[in-house]
PDB file of C-alpha atoms in Angstrom:
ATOM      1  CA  UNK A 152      36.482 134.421  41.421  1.00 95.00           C
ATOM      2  CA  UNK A 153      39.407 135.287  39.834  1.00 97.00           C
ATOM      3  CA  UNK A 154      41.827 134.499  36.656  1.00 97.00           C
ATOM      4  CA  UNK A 155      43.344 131.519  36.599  1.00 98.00           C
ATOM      5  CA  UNK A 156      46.998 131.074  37.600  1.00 97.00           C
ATOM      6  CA  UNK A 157      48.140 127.975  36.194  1.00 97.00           C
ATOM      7  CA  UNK A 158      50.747 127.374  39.195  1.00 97.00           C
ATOM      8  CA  UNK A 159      48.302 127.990  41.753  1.00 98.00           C
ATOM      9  CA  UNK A 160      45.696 125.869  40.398  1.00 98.00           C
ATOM     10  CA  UNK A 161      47.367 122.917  39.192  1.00 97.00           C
ATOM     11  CA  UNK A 162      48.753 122.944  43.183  1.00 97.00           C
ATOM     12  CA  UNK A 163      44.527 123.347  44.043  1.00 98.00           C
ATOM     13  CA  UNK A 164      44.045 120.246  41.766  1.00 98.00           C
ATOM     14  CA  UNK A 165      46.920 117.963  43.143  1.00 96.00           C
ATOM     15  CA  UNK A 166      45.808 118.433  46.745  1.00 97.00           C
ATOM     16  CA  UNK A 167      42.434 116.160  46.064  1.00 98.00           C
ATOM     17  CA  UNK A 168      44.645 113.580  43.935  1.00 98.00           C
ATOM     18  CA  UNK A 169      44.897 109.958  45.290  1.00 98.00           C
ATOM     19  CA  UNK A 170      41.571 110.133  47.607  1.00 98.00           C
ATOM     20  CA  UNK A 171      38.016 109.820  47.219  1.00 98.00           C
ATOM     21  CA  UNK A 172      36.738 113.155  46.187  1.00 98.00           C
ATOM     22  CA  UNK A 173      32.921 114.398  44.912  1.00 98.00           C
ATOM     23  CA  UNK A 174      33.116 116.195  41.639  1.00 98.00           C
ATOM     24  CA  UNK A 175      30.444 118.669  39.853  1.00 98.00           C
ATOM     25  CA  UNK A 176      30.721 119.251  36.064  1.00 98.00           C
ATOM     26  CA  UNK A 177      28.377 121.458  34.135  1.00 96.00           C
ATOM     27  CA  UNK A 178      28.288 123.092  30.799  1.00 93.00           C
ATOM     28  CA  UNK A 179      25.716 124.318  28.687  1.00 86.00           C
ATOM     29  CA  UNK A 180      25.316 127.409  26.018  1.00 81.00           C
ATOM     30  CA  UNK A 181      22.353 128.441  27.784  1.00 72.00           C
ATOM     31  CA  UNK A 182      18.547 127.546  28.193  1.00 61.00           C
ATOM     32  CA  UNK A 183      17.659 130.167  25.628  1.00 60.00           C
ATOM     33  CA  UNK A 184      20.292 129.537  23.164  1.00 59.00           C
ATOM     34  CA  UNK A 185      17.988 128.005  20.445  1.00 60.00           C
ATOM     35  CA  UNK A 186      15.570 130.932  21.276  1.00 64.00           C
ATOM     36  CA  UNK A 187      17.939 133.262  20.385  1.00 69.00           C
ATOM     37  CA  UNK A 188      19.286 131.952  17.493  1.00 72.00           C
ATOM     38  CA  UNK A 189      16.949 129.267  15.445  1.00 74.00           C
ATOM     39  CA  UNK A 190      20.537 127.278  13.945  1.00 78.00           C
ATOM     40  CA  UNK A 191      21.646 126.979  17.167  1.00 78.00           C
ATOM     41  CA  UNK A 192      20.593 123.890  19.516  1.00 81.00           C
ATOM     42  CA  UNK A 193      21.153 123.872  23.165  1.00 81.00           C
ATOM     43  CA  UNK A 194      23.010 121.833  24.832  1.00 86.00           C
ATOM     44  CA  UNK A 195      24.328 120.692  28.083  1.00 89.00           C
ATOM     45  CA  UNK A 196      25.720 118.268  30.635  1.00 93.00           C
ATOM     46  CA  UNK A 197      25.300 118.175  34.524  1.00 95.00           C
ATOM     47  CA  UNK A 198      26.907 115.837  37.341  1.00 96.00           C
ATOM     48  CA  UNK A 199      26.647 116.509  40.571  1.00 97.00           C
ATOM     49  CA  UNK A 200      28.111 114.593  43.519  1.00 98.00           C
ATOM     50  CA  UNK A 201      30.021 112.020  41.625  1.00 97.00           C
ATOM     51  CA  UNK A 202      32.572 110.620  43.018  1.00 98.00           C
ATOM     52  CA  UNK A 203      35.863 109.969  41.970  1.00 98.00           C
ATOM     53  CA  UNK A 204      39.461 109.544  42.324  1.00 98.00           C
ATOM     54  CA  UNK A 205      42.220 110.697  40.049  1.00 98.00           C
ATOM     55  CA  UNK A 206      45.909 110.087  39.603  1.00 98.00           C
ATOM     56  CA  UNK A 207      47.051 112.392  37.536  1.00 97.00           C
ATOM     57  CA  UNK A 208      45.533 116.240  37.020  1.00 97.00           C
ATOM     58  CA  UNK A 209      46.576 118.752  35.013  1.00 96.00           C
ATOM     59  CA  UNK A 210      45.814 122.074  33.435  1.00 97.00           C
ATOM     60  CA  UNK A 211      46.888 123.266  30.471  1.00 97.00           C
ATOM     61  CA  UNK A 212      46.340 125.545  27.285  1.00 95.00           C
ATOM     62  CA  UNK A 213      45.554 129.638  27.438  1.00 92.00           C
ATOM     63  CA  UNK A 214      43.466 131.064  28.319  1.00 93.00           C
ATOM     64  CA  UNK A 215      40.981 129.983  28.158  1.00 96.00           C
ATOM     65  CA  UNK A 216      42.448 126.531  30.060  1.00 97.00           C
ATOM     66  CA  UNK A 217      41.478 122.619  30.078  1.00 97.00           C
ATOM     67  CA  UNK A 218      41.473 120.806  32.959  1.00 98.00           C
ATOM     68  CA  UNK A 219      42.258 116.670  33.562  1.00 98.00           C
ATOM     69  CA  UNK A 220      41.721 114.353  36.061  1.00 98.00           C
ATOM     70  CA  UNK A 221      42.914 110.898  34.840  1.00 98.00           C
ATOM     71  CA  UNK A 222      40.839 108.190  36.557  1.00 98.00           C
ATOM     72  CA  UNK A 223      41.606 104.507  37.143  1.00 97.00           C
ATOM     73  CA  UNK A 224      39.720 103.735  33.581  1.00 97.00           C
ATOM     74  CA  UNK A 225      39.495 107.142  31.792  1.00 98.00           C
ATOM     75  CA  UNK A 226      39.399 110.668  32.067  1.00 97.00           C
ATOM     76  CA  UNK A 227      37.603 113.727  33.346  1.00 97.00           C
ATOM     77  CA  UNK A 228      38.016 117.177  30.959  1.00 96.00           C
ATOM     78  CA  UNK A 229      37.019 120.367  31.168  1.00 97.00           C
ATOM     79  CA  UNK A 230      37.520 123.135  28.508  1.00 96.00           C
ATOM     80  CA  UNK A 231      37.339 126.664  28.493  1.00 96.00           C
ATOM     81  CA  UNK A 232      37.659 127.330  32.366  1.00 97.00           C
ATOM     82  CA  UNK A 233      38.552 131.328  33.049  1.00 97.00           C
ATOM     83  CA  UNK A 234      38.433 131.611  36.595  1.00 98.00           C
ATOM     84  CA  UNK A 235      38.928 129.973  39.993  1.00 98.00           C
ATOM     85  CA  UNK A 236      38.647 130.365  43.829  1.00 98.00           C
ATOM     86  CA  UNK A 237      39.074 128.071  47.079  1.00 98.00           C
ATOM     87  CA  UNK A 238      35.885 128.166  48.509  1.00 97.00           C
ATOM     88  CA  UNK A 239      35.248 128.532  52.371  1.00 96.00           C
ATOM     89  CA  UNK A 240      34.835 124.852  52.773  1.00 96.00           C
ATOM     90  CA  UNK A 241      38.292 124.217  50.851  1.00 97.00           C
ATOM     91  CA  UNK A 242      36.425 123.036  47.957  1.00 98.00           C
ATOM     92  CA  UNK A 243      38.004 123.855  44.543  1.00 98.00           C
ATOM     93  CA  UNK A 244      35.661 126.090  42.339  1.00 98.00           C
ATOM     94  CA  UNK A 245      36.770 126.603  38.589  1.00 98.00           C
ATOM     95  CA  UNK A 246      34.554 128.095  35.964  1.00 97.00           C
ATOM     96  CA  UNK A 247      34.213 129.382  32.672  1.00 96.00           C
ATOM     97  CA  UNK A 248      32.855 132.574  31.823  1.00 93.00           C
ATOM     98  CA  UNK A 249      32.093 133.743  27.990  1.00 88.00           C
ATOM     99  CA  UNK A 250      33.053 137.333  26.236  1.00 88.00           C
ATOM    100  CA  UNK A 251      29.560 138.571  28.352  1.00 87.00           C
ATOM    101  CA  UNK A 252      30.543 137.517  31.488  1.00 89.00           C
ATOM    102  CA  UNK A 253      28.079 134.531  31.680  1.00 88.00           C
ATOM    103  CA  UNK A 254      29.319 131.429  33.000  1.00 91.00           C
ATOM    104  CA  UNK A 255      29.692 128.655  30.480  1.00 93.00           C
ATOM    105  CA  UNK A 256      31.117 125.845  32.591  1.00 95.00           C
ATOM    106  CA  UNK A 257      31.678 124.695  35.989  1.00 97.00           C
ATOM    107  CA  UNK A 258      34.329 121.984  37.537  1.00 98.00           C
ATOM    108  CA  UNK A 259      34.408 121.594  41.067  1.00 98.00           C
ATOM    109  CA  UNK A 260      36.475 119.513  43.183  1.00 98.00           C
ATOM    110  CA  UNK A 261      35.078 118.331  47.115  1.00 98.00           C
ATOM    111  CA  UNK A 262      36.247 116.515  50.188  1.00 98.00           C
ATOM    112  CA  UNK A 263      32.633 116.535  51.083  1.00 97.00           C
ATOM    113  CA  UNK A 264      29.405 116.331  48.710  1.00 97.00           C
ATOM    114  CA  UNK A 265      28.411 119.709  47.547  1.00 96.00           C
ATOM    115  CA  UNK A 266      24.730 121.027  48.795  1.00 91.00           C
TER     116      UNK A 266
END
């Protein structure tokens, strides 16, 4: 992966707008988080395979950089997204990655459902 250019990927994004597309979100602090530290409580959220289809996406802040997809009825958002990379099936990998290089959060964008 690399950084995120905002240019490059808001182009990424708007080439899966207006179709039928299979997204995967994830985010958590890490299994061990409340392990670690006793105040803090870990959390997450995982979707795999859902499908959707946005009008409108956009990216926006610095770094680190939100992401939306704006759906018939709501919204898709992902924060704190660092890097990015077309993967060799033209799917749309963006991530998050904290001061320790571990990943934080994912957003991925498909034609096809992810494996």
């Amino acid at each position: 992966m690399k950084p995120i250019d905002v240019q490059k990927v808001e182009e990424a994004i708007n080439k899966f707008k207006d179709q039928p597309i299979y997204l995967h979100l994830e985010t958590t602090n890490g299994a061990y988080a409340a392990h670690r530290n006793e105040g803090m409580m870990t959390v997450s959220a995982f979707i795999r395979n859902g499908k959707i289809q946005f009008s409108q996406g956009k990216i926006t802040g610095e770094h680190p950089y939100r992401v939306g997809l704006k759906l018939e009825d709501g919204w898709v958002y992902a924060q704190g997204l660092t890097d990015w990379e077309i993967s060799e099936q033209g799917q749309l990998l963006l991530a998050g990655h904290d001061g320790e290089g571990k990943i934080a959060i994912s957003l991925q964008l498909s034609e096809t459902p992810f494996m």
